[in-house]
Coordinates of C-alpha atoms in Angstrom, one line a residue:
X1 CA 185.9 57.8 150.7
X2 CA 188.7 59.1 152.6
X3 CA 187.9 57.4 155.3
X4 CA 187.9 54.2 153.3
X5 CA 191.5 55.4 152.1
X6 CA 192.7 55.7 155.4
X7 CA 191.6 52.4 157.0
X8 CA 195.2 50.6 156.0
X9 CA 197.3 53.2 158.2
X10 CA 199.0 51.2 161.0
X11 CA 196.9 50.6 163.6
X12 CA 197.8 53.9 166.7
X13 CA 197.5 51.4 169.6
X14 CA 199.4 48.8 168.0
X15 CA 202.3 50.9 167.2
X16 CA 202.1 52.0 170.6
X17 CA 202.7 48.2 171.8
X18 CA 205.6 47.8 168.8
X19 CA 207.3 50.6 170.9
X20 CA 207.0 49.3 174.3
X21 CA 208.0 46.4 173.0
X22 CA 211.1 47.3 171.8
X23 CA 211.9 49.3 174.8
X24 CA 211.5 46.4 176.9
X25 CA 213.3 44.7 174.5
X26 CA 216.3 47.2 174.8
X27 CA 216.3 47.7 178.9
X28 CA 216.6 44.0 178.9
X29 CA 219.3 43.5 176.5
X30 CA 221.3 46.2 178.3
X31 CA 220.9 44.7 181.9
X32 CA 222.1 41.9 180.5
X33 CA 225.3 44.2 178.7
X34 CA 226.0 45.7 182.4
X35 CA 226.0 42.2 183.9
X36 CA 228.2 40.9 181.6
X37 CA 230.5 43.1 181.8
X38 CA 230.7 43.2 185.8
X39 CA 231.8 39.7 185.7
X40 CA 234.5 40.6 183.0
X41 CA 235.6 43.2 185.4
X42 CA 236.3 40.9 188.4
X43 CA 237.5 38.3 186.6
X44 CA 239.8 41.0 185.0
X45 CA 241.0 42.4 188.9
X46 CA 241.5 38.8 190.0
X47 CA 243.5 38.1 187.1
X48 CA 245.4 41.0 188.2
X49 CA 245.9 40.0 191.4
X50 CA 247.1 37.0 190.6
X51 CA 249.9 39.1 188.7
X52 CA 248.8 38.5 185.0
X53 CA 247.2 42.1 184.4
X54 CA 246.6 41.6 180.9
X55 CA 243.2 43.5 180.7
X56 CA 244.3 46.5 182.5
X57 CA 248.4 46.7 182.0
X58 CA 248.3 45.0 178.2
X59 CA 249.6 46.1 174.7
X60 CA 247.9 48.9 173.9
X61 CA 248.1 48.3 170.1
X62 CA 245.6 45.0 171.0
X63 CA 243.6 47.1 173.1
X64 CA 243.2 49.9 170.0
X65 CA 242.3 46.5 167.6
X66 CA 240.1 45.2 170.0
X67 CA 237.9 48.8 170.0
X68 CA 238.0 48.9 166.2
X69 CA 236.8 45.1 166.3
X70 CA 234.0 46.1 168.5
X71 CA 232.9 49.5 166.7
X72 CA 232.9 47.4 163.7
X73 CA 230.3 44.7 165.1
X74 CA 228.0 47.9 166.4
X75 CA 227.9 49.1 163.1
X76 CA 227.0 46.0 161.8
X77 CA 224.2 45.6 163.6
X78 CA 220.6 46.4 161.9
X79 CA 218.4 48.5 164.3
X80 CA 215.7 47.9 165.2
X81 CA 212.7 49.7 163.0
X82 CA 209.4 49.7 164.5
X83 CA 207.6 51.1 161.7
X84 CA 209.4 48.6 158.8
X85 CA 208.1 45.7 161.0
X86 CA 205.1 46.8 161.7
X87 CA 204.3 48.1 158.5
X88 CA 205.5 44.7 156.3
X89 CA 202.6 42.9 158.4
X90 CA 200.4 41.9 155.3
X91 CA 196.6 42.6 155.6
X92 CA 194.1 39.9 154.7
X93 CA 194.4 39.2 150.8
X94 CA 198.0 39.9 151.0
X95 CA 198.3 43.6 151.0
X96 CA 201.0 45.5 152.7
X97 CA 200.6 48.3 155.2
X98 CA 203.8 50.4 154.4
X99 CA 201.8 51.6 151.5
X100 CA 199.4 54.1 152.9
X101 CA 199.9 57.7 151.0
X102 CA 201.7 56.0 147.5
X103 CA 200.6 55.5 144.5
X104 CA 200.2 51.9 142.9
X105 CA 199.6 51.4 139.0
X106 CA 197.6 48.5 139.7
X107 CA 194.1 49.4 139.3
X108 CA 193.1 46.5 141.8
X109 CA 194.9 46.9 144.6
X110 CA 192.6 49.7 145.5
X111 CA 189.5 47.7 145.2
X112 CA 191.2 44.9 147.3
X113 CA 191.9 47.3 149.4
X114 CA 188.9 49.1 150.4
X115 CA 186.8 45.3 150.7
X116 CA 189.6 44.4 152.7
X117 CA 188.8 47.2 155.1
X118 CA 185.4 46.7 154.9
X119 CA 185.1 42.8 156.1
X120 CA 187.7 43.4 158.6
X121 CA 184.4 45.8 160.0
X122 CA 182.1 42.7 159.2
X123 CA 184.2 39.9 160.8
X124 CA 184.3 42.1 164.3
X125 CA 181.4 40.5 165.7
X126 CA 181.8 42.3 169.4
X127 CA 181.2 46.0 167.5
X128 CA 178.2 45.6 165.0
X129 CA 178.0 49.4 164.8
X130 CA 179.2 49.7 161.1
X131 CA 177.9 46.2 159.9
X132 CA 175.5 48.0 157.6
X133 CA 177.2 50.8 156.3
X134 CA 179.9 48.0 155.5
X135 CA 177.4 45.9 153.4
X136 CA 176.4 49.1 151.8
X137 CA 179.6 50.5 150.8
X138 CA 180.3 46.3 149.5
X139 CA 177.4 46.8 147.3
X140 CA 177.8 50.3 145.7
X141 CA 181.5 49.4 145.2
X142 CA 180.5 45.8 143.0
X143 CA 177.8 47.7 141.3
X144 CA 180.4 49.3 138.5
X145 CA 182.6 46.5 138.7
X146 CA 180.3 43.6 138.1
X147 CA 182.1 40.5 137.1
X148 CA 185.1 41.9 138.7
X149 CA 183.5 41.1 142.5
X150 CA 184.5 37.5 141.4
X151 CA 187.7 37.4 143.9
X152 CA 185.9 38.6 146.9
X153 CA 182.7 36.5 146.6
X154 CA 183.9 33.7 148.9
X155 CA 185.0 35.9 151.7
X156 CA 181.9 38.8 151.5
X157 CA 179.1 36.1 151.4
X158 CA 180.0 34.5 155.0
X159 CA 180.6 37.9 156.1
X160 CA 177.4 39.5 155.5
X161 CA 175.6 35.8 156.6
X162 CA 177.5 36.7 160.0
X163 CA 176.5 40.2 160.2
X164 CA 173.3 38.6 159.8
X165 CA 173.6 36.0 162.2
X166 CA 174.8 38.9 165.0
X167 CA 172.5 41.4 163.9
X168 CA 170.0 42.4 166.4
X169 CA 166.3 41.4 166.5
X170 CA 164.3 42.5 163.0
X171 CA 167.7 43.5 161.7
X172 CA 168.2 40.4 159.1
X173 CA 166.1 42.1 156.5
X174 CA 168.4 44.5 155.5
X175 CA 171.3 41.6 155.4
X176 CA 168.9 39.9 153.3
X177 CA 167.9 43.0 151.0
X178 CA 171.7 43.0 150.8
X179 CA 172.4 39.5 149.6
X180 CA 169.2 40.3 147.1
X181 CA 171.7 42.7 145.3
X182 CA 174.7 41.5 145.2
X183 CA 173.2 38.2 143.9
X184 CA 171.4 40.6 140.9
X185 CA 175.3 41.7 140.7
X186 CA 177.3 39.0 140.7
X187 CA 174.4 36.5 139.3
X188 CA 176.4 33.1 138.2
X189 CA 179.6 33.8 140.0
X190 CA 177.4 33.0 143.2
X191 CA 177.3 29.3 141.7
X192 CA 179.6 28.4 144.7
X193 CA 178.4 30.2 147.4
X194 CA 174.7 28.9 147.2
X195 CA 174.4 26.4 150.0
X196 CA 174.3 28.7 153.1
X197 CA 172.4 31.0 151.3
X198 CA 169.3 28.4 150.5
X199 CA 169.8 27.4 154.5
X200 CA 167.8 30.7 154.6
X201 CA 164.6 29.5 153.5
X202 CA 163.1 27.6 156.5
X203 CA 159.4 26.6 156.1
X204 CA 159.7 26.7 160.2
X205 CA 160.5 30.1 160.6
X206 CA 159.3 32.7 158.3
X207 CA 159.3 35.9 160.1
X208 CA 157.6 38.8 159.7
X209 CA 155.7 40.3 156.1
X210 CA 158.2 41.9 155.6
X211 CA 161.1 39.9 155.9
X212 CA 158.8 37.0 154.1
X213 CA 158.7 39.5 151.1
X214 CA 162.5 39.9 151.2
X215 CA 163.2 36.6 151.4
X216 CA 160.8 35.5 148.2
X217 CA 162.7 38.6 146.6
X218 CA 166.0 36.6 147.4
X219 CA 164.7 33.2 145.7
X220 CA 163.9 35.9 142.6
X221 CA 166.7 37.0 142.3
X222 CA 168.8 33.9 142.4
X223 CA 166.5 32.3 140.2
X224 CA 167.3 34.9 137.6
X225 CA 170.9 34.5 138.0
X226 CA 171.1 30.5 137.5
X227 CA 169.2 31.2 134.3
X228 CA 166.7 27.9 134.0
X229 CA 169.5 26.0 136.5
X230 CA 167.3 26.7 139.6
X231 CA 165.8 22.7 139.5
X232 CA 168.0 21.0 142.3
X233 CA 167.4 24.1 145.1
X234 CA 163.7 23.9 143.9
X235 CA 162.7 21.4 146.8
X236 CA 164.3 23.8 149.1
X237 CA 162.5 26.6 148.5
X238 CA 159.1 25.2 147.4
X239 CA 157.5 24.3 151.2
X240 CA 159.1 27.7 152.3
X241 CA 156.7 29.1 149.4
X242 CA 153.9 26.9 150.4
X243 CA 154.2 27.6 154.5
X244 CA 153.9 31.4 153.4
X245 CA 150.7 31.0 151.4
X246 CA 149.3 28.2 153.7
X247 CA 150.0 30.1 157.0
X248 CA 148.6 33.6 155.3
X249 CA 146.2 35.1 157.6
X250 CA 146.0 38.3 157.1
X251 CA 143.0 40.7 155.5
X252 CA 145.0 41.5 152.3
X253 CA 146.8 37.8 152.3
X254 CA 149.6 40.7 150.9
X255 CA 152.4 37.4 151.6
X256 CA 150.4 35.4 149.4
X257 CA 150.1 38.0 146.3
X258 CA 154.4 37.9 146.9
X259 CA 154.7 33.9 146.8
X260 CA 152.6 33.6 143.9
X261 CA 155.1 35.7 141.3
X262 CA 158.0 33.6 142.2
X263 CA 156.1 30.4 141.7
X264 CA 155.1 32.1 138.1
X265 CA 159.4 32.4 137.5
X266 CA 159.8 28.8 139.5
X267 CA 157.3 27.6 137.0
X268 CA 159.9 25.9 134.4
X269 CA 161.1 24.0 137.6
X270 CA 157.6 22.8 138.8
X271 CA 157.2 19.4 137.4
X272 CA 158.0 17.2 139.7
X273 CA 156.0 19.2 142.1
X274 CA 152.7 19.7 140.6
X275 CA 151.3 17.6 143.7
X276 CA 152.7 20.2 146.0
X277 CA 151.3 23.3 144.2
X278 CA 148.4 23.0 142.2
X279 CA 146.2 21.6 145.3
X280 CA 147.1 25.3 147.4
X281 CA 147.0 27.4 143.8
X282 CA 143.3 25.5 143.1
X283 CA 141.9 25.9 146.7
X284 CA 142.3 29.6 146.1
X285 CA 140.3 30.1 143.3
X286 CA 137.1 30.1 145.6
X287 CA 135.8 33.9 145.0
X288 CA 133.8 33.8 148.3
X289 CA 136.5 33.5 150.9
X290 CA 139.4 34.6 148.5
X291 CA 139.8 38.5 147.7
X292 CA 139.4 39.0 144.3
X293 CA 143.2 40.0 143.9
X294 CA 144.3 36.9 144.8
X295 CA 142.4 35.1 142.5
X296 CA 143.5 37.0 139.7
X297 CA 147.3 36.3 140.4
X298 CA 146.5 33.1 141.3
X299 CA 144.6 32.8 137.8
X300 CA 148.2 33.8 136.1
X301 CA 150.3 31.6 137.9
X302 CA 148.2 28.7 136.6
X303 CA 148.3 29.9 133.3
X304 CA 152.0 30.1 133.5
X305 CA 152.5 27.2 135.1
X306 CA 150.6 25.3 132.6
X307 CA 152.4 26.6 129.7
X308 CA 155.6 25.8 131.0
X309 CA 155.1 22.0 132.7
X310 CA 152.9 19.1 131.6
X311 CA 149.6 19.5 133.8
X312 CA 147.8 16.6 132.0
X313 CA 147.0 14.9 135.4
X314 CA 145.8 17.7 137.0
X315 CA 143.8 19.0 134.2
X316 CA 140.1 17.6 134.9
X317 CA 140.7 19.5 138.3
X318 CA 141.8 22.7 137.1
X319 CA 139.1 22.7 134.3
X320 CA 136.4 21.9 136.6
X321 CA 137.6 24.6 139.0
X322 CA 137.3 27.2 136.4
X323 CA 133.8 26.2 135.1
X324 CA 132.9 26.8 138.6
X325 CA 134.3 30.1 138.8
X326 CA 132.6 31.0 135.9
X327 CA 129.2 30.0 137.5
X328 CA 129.8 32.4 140.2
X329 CA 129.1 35.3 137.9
X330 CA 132.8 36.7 138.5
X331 CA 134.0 40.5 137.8
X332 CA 135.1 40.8 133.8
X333 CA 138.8 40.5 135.0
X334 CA 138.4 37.0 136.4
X335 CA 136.1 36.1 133.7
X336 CA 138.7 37.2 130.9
X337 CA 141.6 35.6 133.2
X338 CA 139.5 32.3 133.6
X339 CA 139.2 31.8 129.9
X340 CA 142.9 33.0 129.5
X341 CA 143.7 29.7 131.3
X342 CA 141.4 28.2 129.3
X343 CA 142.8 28.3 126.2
X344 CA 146.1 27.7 127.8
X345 CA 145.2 24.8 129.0
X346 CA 143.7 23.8 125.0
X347 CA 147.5 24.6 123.6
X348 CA 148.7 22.0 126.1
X349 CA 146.2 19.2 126.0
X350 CA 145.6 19.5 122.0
X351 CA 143.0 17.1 121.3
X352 CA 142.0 15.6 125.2
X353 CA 141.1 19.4 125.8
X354 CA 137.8 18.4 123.4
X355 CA 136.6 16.3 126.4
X356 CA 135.9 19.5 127.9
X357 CA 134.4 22.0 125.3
X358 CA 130.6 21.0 125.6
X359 CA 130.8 21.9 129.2
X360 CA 132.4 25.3 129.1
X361 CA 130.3 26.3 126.2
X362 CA 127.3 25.7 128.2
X363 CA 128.3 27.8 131.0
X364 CA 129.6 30.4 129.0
X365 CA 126.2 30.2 127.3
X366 CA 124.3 30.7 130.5
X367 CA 126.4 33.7 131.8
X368 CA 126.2 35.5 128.8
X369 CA 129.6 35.3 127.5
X370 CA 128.7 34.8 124.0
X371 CA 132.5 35.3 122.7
X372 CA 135.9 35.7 123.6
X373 CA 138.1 36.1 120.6
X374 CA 141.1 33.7 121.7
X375 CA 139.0 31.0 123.2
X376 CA 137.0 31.4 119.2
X377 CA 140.4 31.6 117.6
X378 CA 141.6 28.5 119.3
X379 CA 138.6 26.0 119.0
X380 CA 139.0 26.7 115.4
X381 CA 142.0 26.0 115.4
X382 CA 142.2 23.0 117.6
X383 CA 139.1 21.2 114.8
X384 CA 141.1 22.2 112.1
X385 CA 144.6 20.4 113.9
X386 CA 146.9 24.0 113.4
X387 CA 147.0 24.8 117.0
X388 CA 150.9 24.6 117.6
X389 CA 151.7 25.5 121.3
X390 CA 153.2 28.6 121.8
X391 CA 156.3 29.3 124.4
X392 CA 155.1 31.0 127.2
X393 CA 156.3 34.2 127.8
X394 CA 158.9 34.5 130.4
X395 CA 158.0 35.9 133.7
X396 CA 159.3 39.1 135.2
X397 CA 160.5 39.3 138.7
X398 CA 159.5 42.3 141.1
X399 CA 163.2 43.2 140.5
X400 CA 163.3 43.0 137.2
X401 CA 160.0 45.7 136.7
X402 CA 161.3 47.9 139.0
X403 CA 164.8 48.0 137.4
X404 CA 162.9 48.6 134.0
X405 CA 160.7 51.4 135.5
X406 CA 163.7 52.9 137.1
X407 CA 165.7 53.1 133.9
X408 CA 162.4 54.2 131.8
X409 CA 162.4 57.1 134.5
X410 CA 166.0 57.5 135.8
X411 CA 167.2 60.2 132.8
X412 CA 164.5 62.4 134.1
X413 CA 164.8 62.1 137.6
X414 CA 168.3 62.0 138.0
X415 CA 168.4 58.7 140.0
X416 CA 169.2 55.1 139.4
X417 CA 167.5 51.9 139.3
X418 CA 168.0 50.9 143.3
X419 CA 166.1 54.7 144.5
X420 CA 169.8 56.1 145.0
X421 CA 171.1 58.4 143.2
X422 CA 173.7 58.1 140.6
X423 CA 177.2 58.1 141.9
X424 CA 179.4 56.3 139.8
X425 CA 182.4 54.3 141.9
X426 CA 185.4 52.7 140.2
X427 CA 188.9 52.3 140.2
X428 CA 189.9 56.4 140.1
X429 CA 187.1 57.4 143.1
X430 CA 189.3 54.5 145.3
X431 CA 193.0 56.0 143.9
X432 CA 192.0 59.1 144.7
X433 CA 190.7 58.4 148.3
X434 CA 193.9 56.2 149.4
X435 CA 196.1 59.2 147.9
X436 CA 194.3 61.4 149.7
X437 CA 195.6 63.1 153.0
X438 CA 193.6 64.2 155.7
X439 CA 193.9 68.1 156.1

């Protein structure tokens, strides 16, 4: 922090400069006395020759006046103050130098200060030594602050998207790990600043797991913070979603069981784009080629999907899909998830759902799944006309559970919701490091 405090002192090299400067400056101005005056002086001994001599023989009462006249003007003069140039130089946002070591009652100057000398790190594209302890100390400064990061946004944003852009190979997932909290910071003051964040979501190049599962946490996060307003960037990041799950090849298809969360929180934005998901979600519901984790998140994010959009013209499909993975014989976990969707799907359709009934009756018939208590409840219901859809429940980003899990535990363990541990920063940490002298 007292480092921080002592990033506005006047740059040593360019004070340095400001001094030669002026010397040159000085030399010059007194060559150009001397010179001056030689030509006076001959002027002055031809004048005398000539018999005038009013220079060298005159009144001396003018000569007295004209050496008053001339301390005067010296006096006059303002010298030449290297330091009160220098220093008056305003930083970017405005802020004087010629302030380091006072005190300021203005409680923001401080922040302004210390993110002032923190870009001025992430703008210097030749050094990218610091970039990252930069975007930390960004972050754990807005943290406290909150709403209060609202000044800054426009010029921290293009930084850390150019620290990015410099980084060096592998190194943009910590720039994007860093944009995934300041967005859960700043949430709808990013409004403006959206557009060169969503350029990075490129179906074309999708990097590494790891930087694909930062990423998806990204479109998380800024999905929490536009708060249902996520529709017009949805056909931005939908095929970056879908090149993730299509182009999954691993054993675990770990990138898959990330993409299919966010589509459960993209879900209210979805229905337009039913033709683009639900053909992907469907094709991995086949237990023999599909692990059986997959399935089962892929089970939820139908059910959620369903019970937030209008699936009518993709219901035969999804229906049909299920019965068959109920033939299968599945693991109770699928079976119970299955049926889940089921009577999802029953809330939805009302009455065109009965179309279906007689079929998933028999299969659940044959497989010995004599009852499940909410697919009972519901055909009651549904022959009796009180089934009222319900509102699904909202889903919970990564972030979100983490955060919760951290706070549950972060009393006990002495550490916040981020894995760090609590340190508060604010306005009287940053006063007190500026103050501060070095010993």
């Amino acid at each position: 922090m007292r480092t921080i405090g002592a990033l506005g002192a006047i740059d040593p090299h360019r004070f340095k400069d400001a001094i030669s400067d002026t010397t040159d400056t000085a030399v010059t101005n007194a060559k150009a006395t001397s010179s001056t005056g030689g030509t006076n002086a001959n002027a002055g001994s031809i004048v005398n020759k000539g018999g005038e001599g009013t220079h060298r023989t005159g009144n001396p009462h003018v000569r007295k006046a004209d050496g008053k006249l001339k301390k005067k003007k010296k006096q006059q003069r303002p010298q030449q103050n290297v330091m009160t140039e220098k220093q008056m130089e305003p930083l970017v946002g405005g802020i004087p130098t010629d302030s380091y070591g006072t005190t300021f009652s203005n409680d923001g100057y401080y922040t302004q200060l210390s993110v002032n000398a923190l870009l001025r790190i992430l703008e210097n594209t030749n050094d990218t030594t610091f970039h990252r302890e930069a975007v930390e100390a960004l972050n754990h400064m807005f943290a406290p602050v909150q709403n209060a990061c609202a000044p800054f946004l426009d010029r921290v944003v293009p930084a850390i998207l150019l620290a990015m852009d410099v980084a060096p190979a592998g190194g943009s997932e910590f720039y994007i790990s860093a944009l995934v909290r300041l967005v859960s910071i700043a949430r709808q003051l990013v409004r403006p600043f959206l557009e060169p964040i969503f350029k990075l979501f490129s179906a074309e190049s999708l990097g590494s797991e790891r930087q694909q599962s930062t990423s998806i946490g990204l479109i998380e996060a800024l999905a929490e913070a536009l708060s249902g307003d996520f529709g017009p960037h949805i056909a931005t990041v939908l095929p970056f979603l879908m090149a993730i799950i299509d182009r999954d090849s691993s054993e675990l298809h770990q990138p898959t069981l990330r993409a299919l969360p966010a589509l459960q929180i993209l879900s209210p934005s979805l229905e337009g784009y039913l033709f683009l998901v639900m053909p992907r979600l469907i094709g991995l519901l086949d237990i023999a080629i599909t692990p059986i984790a997959v399935v089962e998140e892929t089970l939820r994010c139908i059910a959620s999907i369903v019970g937030a959009v209008n699936c009518g013209s993709f219901s035969s499909r999804i229906v049909l899909t299920l019965v068959r993975l109920l033939q299968c014989s599945p693991p109770l976990e699928l079976q119970t998830a299955a049926i889940d969707v089921l009577c999802t799907m029953m809330e939805q359709l009302q009455d065109e759902f009965v179309l279906f009934m007689p079929t998933i009756k028999l299969v659940m018939s044959k497989r010995g799944i004599d009852e499940h208590a909410r697919y009972e409840r519901y055909s009651r219901l549904l022959f009796m006309g009180r089934l009222v859809p319900k509102e699904p429940p909202r889903a919970q980003s990564r972030i979100q559970g983490d955060a919760a899990q951290a706070a549950a535990a972060g009393p006990a363990l002495g550490h916040s919701g981020d894995g760090l541990a609590k340190q508060e920063v604010g306005v009287m940490q940053l006063r007190r490091a500026w103050t501060s002298k070095p010993q």
